[in-house]
mmCIF file of C-alpha atoms in Angstrom:
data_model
loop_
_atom_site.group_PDB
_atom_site.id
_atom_site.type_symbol
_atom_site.label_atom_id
_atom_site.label_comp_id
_atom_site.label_asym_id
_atom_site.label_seq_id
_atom_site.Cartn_x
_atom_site.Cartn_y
_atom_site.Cartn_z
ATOM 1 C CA UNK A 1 157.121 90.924 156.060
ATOM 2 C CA UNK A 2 158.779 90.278 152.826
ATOM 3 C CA UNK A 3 157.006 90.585 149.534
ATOM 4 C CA UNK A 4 157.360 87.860 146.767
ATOM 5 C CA UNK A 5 160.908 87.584 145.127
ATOM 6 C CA UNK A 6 161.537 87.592 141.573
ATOM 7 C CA UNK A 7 164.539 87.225 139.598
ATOM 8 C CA UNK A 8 166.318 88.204 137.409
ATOM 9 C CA UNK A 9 164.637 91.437 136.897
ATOM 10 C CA UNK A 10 164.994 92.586 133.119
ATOM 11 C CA UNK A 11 166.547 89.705 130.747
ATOM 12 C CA UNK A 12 167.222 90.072 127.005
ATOM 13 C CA UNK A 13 167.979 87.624 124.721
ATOM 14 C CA UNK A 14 167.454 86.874 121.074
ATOM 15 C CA UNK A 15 164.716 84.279 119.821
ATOM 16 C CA UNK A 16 165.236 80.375 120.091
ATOM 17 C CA UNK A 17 167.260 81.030 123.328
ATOM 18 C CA UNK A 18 165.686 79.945 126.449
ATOM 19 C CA UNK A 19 165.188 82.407 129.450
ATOM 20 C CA UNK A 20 164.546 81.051 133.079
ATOM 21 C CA UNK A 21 162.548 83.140 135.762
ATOM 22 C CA UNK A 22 162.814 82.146 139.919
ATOM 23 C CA UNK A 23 159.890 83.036 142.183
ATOM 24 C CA UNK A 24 159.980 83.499 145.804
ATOM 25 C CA UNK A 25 156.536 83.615 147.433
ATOM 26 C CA UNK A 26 155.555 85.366 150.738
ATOM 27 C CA UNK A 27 156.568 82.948 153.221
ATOM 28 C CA UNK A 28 153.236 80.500 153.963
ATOM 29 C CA UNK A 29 151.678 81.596 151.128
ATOM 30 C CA UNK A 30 150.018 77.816 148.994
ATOM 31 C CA UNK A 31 148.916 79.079 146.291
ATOM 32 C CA UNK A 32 151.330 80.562 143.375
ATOM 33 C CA UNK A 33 150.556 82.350 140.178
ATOM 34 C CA UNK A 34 152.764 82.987 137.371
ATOM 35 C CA UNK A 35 151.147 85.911 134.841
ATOM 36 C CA UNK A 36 152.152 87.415 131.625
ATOM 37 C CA UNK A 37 151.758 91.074 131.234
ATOM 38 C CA UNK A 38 152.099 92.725 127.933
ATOM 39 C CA UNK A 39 152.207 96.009 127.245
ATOM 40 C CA UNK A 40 149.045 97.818 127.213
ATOM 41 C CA UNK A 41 147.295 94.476 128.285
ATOM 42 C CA UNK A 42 145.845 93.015 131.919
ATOM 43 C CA UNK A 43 147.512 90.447 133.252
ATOM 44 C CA UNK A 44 147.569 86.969 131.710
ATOM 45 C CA UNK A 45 147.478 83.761 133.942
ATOM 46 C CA UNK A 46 149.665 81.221 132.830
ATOM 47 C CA UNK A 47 149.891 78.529 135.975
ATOM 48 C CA UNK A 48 148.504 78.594 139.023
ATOM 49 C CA UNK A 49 149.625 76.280 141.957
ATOM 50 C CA UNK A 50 148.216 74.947 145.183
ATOM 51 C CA UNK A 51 151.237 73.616 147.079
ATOM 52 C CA UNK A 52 152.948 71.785 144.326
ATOM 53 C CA UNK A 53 149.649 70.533 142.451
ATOM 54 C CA UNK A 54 148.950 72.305 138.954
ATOM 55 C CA UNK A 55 145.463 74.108 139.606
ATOM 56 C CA UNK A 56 145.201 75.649 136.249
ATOM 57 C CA UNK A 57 147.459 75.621 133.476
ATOM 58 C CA UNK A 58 145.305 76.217 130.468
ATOM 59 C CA UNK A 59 146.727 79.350 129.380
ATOM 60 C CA UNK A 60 150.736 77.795 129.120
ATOM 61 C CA UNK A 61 151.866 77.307 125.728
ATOM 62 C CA UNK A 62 153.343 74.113 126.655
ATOM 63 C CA UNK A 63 155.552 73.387 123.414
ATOM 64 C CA UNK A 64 157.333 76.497 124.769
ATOM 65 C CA UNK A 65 156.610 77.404 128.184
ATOM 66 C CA UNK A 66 156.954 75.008 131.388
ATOM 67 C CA UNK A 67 156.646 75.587 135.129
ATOM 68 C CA UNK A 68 157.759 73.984 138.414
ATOM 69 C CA UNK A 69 156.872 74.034 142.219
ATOM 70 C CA UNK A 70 158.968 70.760 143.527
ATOM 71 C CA UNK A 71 158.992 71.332 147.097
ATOM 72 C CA UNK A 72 155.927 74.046 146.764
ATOM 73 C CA UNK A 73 157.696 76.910 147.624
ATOM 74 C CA UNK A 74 159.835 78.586 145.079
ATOM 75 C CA UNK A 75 159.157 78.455 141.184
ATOM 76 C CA UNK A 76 160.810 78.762 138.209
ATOM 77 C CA UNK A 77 159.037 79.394 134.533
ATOM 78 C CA UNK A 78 160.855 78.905 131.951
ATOM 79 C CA UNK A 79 160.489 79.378 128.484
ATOM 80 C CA UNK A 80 162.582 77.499 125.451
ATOM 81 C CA UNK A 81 162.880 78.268 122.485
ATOM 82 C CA UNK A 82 161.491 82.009 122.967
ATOM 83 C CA UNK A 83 160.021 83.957 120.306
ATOM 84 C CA UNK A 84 159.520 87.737 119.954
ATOM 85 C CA UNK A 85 155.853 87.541 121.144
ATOM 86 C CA UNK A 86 157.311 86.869 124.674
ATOM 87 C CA UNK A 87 158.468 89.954 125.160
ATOM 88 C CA UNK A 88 156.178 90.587 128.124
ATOM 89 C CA UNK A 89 156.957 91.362 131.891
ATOM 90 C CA UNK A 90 156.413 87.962 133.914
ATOM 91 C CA UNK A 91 154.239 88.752 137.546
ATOM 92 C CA UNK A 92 154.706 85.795 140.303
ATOM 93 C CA UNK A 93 152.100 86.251 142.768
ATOM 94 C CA UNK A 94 151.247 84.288 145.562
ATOM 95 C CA UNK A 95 148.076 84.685 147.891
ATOM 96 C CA UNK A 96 147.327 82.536 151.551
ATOM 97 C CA UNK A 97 145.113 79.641 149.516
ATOM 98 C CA UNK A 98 142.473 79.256 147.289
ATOM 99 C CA UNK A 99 140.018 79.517 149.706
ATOM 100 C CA UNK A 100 140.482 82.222 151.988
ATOM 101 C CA UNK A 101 143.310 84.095 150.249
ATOM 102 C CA UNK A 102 141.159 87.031 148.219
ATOM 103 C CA UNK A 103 144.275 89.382 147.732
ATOM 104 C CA UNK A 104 146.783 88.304 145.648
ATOM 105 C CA UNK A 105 150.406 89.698 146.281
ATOM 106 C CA UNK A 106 152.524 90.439 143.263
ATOM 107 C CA UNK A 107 156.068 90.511 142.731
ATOM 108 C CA UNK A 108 157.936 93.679 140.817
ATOM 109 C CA UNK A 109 158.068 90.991 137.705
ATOM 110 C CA UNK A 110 160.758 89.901 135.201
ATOM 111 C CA UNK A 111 160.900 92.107 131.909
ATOM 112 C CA UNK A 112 161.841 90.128 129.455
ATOM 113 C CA UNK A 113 163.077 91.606 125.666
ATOM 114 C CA UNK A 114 163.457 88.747 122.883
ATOM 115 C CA UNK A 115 165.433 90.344 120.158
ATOM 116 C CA UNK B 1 132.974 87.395 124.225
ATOM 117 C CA UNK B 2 136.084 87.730 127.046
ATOM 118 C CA UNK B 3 136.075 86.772 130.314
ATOM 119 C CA UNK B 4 135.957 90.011 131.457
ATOM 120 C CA UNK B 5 136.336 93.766 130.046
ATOM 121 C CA UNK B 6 137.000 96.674 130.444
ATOM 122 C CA UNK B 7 137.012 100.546 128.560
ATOM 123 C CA UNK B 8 141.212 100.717 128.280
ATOM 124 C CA UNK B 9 140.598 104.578 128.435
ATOM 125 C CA UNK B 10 141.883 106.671 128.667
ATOM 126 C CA UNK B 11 139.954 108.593 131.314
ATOM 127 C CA UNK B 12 141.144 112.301 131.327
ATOM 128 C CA UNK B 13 139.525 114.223 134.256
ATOM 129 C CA UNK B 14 140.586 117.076 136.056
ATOM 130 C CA UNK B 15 141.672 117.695 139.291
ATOM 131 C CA UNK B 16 138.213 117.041 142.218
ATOM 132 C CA UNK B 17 136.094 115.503 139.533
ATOM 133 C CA UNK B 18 134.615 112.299 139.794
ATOM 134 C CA UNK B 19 135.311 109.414 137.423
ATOM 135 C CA UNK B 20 133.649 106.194 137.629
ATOM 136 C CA UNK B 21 134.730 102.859 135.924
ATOM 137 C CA UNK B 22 132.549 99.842 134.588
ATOM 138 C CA UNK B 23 133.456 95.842 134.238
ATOM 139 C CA UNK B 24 131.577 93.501 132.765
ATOM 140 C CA UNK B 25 132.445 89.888 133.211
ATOM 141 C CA UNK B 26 130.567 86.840 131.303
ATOM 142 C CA UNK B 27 130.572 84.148 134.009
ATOM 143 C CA UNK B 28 127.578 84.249 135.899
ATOM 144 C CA UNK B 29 129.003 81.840 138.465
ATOM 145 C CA UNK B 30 131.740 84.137 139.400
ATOM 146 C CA UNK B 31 132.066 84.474 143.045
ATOM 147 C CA UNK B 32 134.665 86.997 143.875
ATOM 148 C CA UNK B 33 135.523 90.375 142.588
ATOM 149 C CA UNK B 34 137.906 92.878 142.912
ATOM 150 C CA UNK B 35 139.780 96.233 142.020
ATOM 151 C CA UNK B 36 143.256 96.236 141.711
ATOM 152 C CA UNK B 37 145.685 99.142 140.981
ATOM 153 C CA UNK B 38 148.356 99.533 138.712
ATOM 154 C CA UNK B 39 151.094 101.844 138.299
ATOM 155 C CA UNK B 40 153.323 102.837 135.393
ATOM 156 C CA UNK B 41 155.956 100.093 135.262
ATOM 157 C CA UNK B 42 155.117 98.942 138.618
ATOM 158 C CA UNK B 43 153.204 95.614 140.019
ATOM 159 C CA UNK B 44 149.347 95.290 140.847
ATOM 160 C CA UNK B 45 148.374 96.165 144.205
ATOM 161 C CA UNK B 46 144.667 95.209 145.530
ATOM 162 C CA UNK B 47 142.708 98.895 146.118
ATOM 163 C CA UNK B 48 139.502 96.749 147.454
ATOM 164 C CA UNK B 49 136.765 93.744 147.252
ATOM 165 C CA UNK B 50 134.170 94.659 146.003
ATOM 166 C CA UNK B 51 130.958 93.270 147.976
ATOM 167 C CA UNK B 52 127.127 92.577 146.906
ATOM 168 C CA UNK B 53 125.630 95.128 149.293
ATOM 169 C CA UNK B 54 128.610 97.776 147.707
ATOM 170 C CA UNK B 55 131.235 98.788 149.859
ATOM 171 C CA UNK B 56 133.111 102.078 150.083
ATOM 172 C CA UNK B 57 136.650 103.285 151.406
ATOM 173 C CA UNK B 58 137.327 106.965 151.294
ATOM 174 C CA UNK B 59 136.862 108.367 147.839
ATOM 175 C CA UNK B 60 136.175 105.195 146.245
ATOM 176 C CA UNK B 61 133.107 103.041 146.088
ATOM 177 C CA UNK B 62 133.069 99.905 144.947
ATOM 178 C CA UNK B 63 129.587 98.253 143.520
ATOM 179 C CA UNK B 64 128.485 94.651 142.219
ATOM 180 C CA UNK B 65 125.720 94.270 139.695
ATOM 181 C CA UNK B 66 125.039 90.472 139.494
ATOM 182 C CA UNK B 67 121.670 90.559 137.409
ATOM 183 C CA UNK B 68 123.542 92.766 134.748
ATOM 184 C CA UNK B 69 127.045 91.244 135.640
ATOM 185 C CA UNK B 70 128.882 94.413 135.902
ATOM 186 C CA UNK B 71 131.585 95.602 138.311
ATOM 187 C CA UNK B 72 131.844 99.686 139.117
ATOM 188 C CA UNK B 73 134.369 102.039 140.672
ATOM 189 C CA UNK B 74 133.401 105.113 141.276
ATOM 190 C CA UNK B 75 136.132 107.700 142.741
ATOM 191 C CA UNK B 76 135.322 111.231 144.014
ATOM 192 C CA UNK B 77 137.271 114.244 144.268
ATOM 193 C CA UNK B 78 140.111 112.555 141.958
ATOM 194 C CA UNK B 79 143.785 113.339 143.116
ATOM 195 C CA UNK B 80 146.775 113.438 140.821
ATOM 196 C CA UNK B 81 147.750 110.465 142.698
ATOM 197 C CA UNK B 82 145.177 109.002 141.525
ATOM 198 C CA UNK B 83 146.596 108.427 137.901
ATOM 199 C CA UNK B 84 147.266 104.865 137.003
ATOM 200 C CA UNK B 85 145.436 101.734 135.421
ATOM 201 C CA UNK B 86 142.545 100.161 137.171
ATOM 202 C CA UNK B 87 142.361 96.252 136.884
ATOM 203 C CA UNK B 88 139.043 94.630 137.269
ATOM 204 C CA UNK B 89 139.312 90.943 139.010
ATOM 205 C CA UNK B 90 137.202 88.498 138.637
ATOM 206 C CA UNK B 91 137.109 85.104 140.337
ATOM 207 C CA UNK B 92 134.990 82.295 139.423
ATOM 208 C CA UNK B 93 134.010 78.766 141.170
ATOM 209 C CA UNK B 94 136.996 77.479 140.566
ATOM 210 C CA UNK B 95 139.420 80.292 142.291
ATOM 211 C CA UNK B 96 141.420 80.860 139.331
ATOM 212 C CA UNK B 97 141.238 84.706 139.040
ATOM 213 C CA UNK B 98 140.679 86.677 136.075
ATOM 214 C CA UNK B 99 142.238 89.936 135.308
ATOM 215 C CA UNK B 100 140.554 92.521 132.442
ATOM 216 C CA UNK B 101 143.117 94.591 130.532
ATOM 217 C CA UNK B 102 142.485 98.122 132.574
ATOM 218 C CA UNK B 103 141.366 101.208 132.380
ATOM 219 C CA UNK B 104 143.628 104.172 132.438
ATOM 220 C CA UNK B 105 143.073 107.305 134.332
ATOM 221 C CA UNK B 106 144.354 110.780 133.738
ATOM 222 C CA UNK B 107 144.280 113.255 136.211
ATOM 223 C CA UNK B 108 145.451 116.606 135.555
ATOM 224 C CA UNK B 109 145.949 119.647 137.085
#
Protein backbone atom coordinates (compact mmCIF):
# COMPACT_ATOMS: atom_id res chain seq x y z
CA UNK A 1 0.00 0.00 0.00
CA UNK A 2 1.45 3.34 -0.60
CA UNK A 3 2.40 5.68 2.18
CA UNK A 4 1.43 9.46 2.08
CA UNK A 5 3.24 11.58 -0.67
CA UNK A 6 4.97 14.69 -0.07
CA UNK A 7 6.64 17.05 -2.24
CA UNK A 8 9.04 18.71 -2.88
CA UNK A 9 11.27 17.23 -0.36
CA UNK A 10 13.93 19.90 0.85
CA UNK A 11 13.14 23.63 -0.51
CA UNK A 12 15.26 26.72 0.21
CA UNK A 13 14.48 30.02 -0.34
CA UNK A 14 15.18 33.40 1.15
CA UNK A 15 12.51 35.31 3.40
CA UNK A 16 9.38 37.14 1.84
CA UNK A 17 9.34 34.41 -0.90
CA UNK A 18 6.55 32.05 -0.78
CA UNK A 19 7.14 28.18 -0.69
CA UNK A 20 4.26 25.69 -1.65
CA UNK A 21 4.11 22.03 -0.19
CA UNK A 22 1.65 19.05 -2.06
CA UNK A 23 0.33 16.20 0.07
CA UNK A 24 -0.76 12.91 -1.09
CA UNK A 25 -2.66 10.90 1.53
CA UNK A 26 -2.97 7.05 1.77
CA UNK A 27 -5.61 6.34 -0.58
CA UNK A 28 -9.21 6.39 1.58
CA UNK A 29 -7.72 7.98 4.21
CA UNK A 30 -10.58 11.41 5.47
CA UNK A 31 -8.83 12.88 7.69
CA UNK A 32 -5.48 15.01 6.83
CA UNK A 33 -2.96 16.68 9.05
CA UNK A 34 -0.43 19.11 8.13
CA UNK A 35 2.42 19.50 11.18
CA UNK A 36 5.39 21.63 11.71
CA UNK A 37 8.42 20.05 13.12
CA UNK A 38 11.29 22.07 14.32
CA UNK A 39 14.32 21.01 15.29
CA UNK A 40 14.62 19.60 18.63
CA UNK A 41 10.75 20.08 19.02
CA UNK A 42 7.48 17.50 18.76
CA UNK A 43 5.44 17.95 16.16
CA UNK A 44 3.23 21.02 15.73
CA UNK A 45 -0.38 20.73 14.27
CA UNK A 46 -1.17 23.32 12.00
CA UNK A 47 -4.62 22.06 10.07
CA UNK A 48 -6.36 19.21 10.34
CA UNK A 49 -9.07 18.08 7.77
CA UNK A 50 -12.05 15.79 7.64
CA UNK A 51 -12.78 15.36 3.93
CA UNK A 52 -12.50 18.90 2.82
CA UNK A 53 -14.01 20.57 6.12
CA UNK A 54 -11.35 22.52 8.36
CA UNK A 55 -11.47 20.47 11.78
CA UNK A 56 -8.90 22.50 13.51
CA UNK A 57 -6.91 25.24 12.37
CA UNK A 58 -5.98 27.12 15.48
CA UNK A 59 -2.40 26.70 15.34
CA UNK A 60 -2.05 28.37 11.39
CA UNK A 61 -0.61 31.68 11.36
CA UNK A 62 -3.06 32.76 8.90
CA UNK A 63 -1.47 36.24 7.78
CA UNK A 64 1.21 33.82 6.50
CA UNK A 65 0.26 30.35 6.26
CA UNK A 66 -2.92 28.90 4.28
CA UNK A 67 -4.12 25.39 3.47
CA UNK A 68 -6.38 23.60 0.96
CA UNK A 69 -8.26 20.21 0.52
CA UNK A 70 -10.71 21.10 -2.65
CA UNK A 71 -11.72 17.80 -3.70
CA UNK A 72 -10.51 16.19 -0.12
CA UNK A 73 -7.83 14.32 -1.29
CA UNK A 74 -4.57 15.98 -1.96
CA UNK A 75 -3.31 19.23 -0.09
CA UNK A 76 -1.19 21.87 -0.53
CA UNK A 77 0.19 24.37 2.45
CA UNK A 78 1.55 27.11 1.53
CA UNK A 79 3.25 29.75 3.13
CA UNK A 80 3.76 33.61 1.76
CA UNK A 81 5.74 35.79 2.66
CA UNK A 82 8.10 33.26 4.71
CA UNK A 83 10.25 34.28 7.42
CA UNK A 84 13.33 32.59 8.95
CA UNK A 85 11.27 31.06 11.84
CA UNK A 86 9.80 28.66 9.18
CA UNK A 87 12.59 26.88 8.75
CA UNK A 88 11.00 23.67 10.01
CA UNK A 89 10.37 20.22 8.25
CA UNK A 90 6.51 20.13 7.22
CA UNK A 91 4.82 16.29 8.19
CA UNK A 92 1.41 15.53 6.11
CA UNK A 93 -0.23 12.78 7.78
CA UNK A 94 -3.34 11.26 7.13
CA UNK A 95 -5.20 8.56 9.34
CA UNK A 96 -8.78 6.42 8.27
CA UNK A 97 -11.17 9.23 10.22
CA UNK A 98 -11.56 10.87 13.26
CA UNK A 99 -13.29 8.28 14.76
CA UNK A 100 -11.83 5.06 14.27
CA UNK A 101 -8.48 6.06 12.75
CA UNK A 102 -6.04 5.94 16.12
CA UNK A 103 -2.71 5.68 14.04
CA UNK A 104 -1.77 8.41 12.18
CA UNK A 105 0.50 7.78 9.03
CA UNK A 106 3.18 10.31 8.29
CA UNK A 107 4.81 11.32 5.26
CA UNK A 108 8.93 11.65 5.00
CA UNK A 109 8.06 15.67 5.23
CA UNK A 110 9.23 18.79 3.33
CA UNK A 111 12.48 20.49 4.85
CA UNK A 112 12.23 23.72 4.31
CA UNK A 113 15.50 26.39 4.81
CA UNK A 114 14.44 30.25 4.66
CA UNK A 115 17.65 32.09 4.17
CA UNK B 1 1.13 24.70 31.58
CA UNK B 2 1.42 22.66 27.91
CA UNK B 3 -0.73 20.38 26.59
CA UNK B 4 1.42 17.76 27.14
CA UNK B 5 5.25 17.12 28.22
CA UNK B 6 7.74 15.42 28.22
CA UNK B 7 11.72 15.07 29.81
CA UNK B 8 13.58 15.92 26.13
CA UNK B 9 16.47 13.74 27.62
CA UNK B 10 18.59 12.70 26.90
CA UNK B 11 18.34 9.16 28.27
CA UNK B 12 21.84 7.48 28.12
CA UNK B 13 21.59 3.76 29.11
CA UNK B 14 23.60 0.97 28.28
CA UNK B 15 23.18 -1.90 26.38
CA UNK B 16 20.10 -4.63 28.39
CA UNK B 17 19.14 -1.93 30.81
CA UNK B 18 15.82 -0.78 31.26
CA UNK B 19 14.70 2.80 30.68
CA UNK B 20 11.32 3.97 31.30
CA UNK B 21 9.69 7.28 30.04
CA UNK B 22 6.93 9.57 31.70
CA UNK B 23 4.12 12.04 29.98
CA UNK B 24 2.08 14.15 31.58
CA UNK B 25 -0.75 15.75 29.73
CA UNK B 26 -3.19 18.59 31.29
CA UNK B 27 -6.54 17.65 29.71
CA UNK B 28 -8.38 15.50 31.83
CA UNK B 29 -10.90 14.78 29.08
CA UNK B 30 -8.35 13.29 26.86
CA UNK B 31 -9.46 10.09 25.45
CA UNK B 32 -6.73 8.55 23.45
CA UNK B 33 -3.08 8.07 23.95
CA UNK B 34 -0.24 6.93 22.31
CA UNK B 35 3.61 6.31 21.75
CA UNK B 36 5.07 7.15 18.70
CA UNK B 37 8.70 6.71 17.47
CA UNK B 38 10.98 8.88 15.89
CA UNK B 39 14.11 8.52 14.12
CA UNK B 40 16.99 10.85 13.31
CA UNK B 41 15.79 12.79 10.26
CA UNK B 42 13.12 10.39 9.62
CA UNK B 43 9.06 10.56 10.05
CA UNK B 44 6.97 9.38 13.20
CA UNK B 45 5.92 5.93 13.20
CA UNK B 46 3.17 4.67 15.89
CA UNK B 47 5.22 1.98 18.41
CA UNK B 48 1.67 1.40 20.34
CA UNK B 49 -1.77 2.63 22.13
CA UNK B 50 -1.49 2.79 25.14
CA UNK B 51 -4.68 1.29 27.05
CA UNK B 52 -6.27 1.90 30.71
CA UNK B 53 -5.73 -1.66 31.93
CA UNK B 54 -1.75 -1.15 30.42
CA UNK B 55 -0.81 -3.05 27.58
CA UNK B 56 2.53 -4.59 26.63
CA UNK B 57 4.33 -5.72 23.28
CA UNK B 58 7.67 -7.37 23.64
CA UNK B 59 10.08 -5.23 25.56
CA UNK B 60 7.87 -2.40 25.91
CA UNK B 61 4.99 -1.69 28.20
CA UNK B 62 2.86 0.85 27.82
CA UNK B 63 0.76 2.31 31.04
CA UNK B 64 -2.09 5.05 31.55
CA UNK B 65 -2.41 6.92 34.80
CA UNK B 66 -5.72 8.89 34.53
CA UNK B 67 -6.06 10.05 38.30
CA UNK B 68 -2.42 11.50 38.04
CA UNK B 69 -2.71 12.10 34.17
CA UNK B 70 0.50 10.59 33.22
CA UNK B 71 1.51 8.40 30.27
CA UNK B 72 4.64 5.70 30.80
CA UNK B 73 6.90 3.61 28.59
CA UNK B 74 8.81 1.39 30.05
CA UNK B 75 11.38 -0.70 27.74
CA UNK B 76 13.45 -3.70 28.95
CA UNK B 77 16.58 -5.11 27.86
CA UNK B 78 17.23 -1.82 25.61
CA UNK B 79 18.80 -2.59 22.09
CA UNK B 80 20.98 -0.19 20.15
CA UNK B 81 18.11 -0.12 17.89
CA UNK B 82 16.41 1.18 20.25
CA UNK B 83 17.99 4.78 20.01
CA UNK B 84 15.68 7.45 18.80
CA UNK B 85 13.06 10.07 20.19
CA UNK B 86 9.93 8.89 21.84
CA UNK B 87 6.75 11.08 21.11
CA UNK B 88 3.99 11.02 23.59
CA UNK B 89 0.32 11.45 21.83
CA UNK B 90 -2.35 12.65 23.25
CA UNK B 91 -5.89 12.91 21.92
CA UNK B 92 -8.64 14.74 23.43
CA UNK B 93 -12.65 14.88 22.85
CA UNK B 94 -12.32 16.54 20.01
CA UNK B 95 -9.79 14.07 17.95
CA UNK B 96 -7.33 16.62 17.25
CA UNK B 97 -4.10 14.90 18.49
CA UNK B 98 -1.45 16.32 20.48
CA UNK B 99 2.15 15.58 20.14
CA UNK B 100 4.83 16.42 23.28
CA UNK B 101 8.32 17.42 22.10
CA UNK B 102 10.14 13.81 22.90
CA UNK B 103 12.34 12.23 24.76
CA UNK B 104 15.62 11.06 23.44
CA UNK B 105 17.21 7.78 24.11
CA UNK B 106 20.81 6.74 24.02
CA UNK B 107 21.79 3.39 23.90
CA UNK B 108 25.28 2.44 23.90
CA UNK B 109 27.34 -0.30 23.71
Amino acid sequence: EAGVAQSPRYKIIEKRQSVAFWCNPISGHATLYWYQQILGQGPKLLIQFQNNGVVDDSQLPKDRFSAERLKGVDSTLKIQPAKLEDSAVYLCASSLDLLRGNTIYFGEGSWLTVV
Amino acid sequence: RKEVEQDPGPFNVPEGATVAFNCTYSNSASQSFFWYRQDCRKEPKLLMSVYSSGNEDGRFTAQLNRASQYISLLIRDSKLSDSATYLCVVKGGSYIPTFGRGTSLIVHP
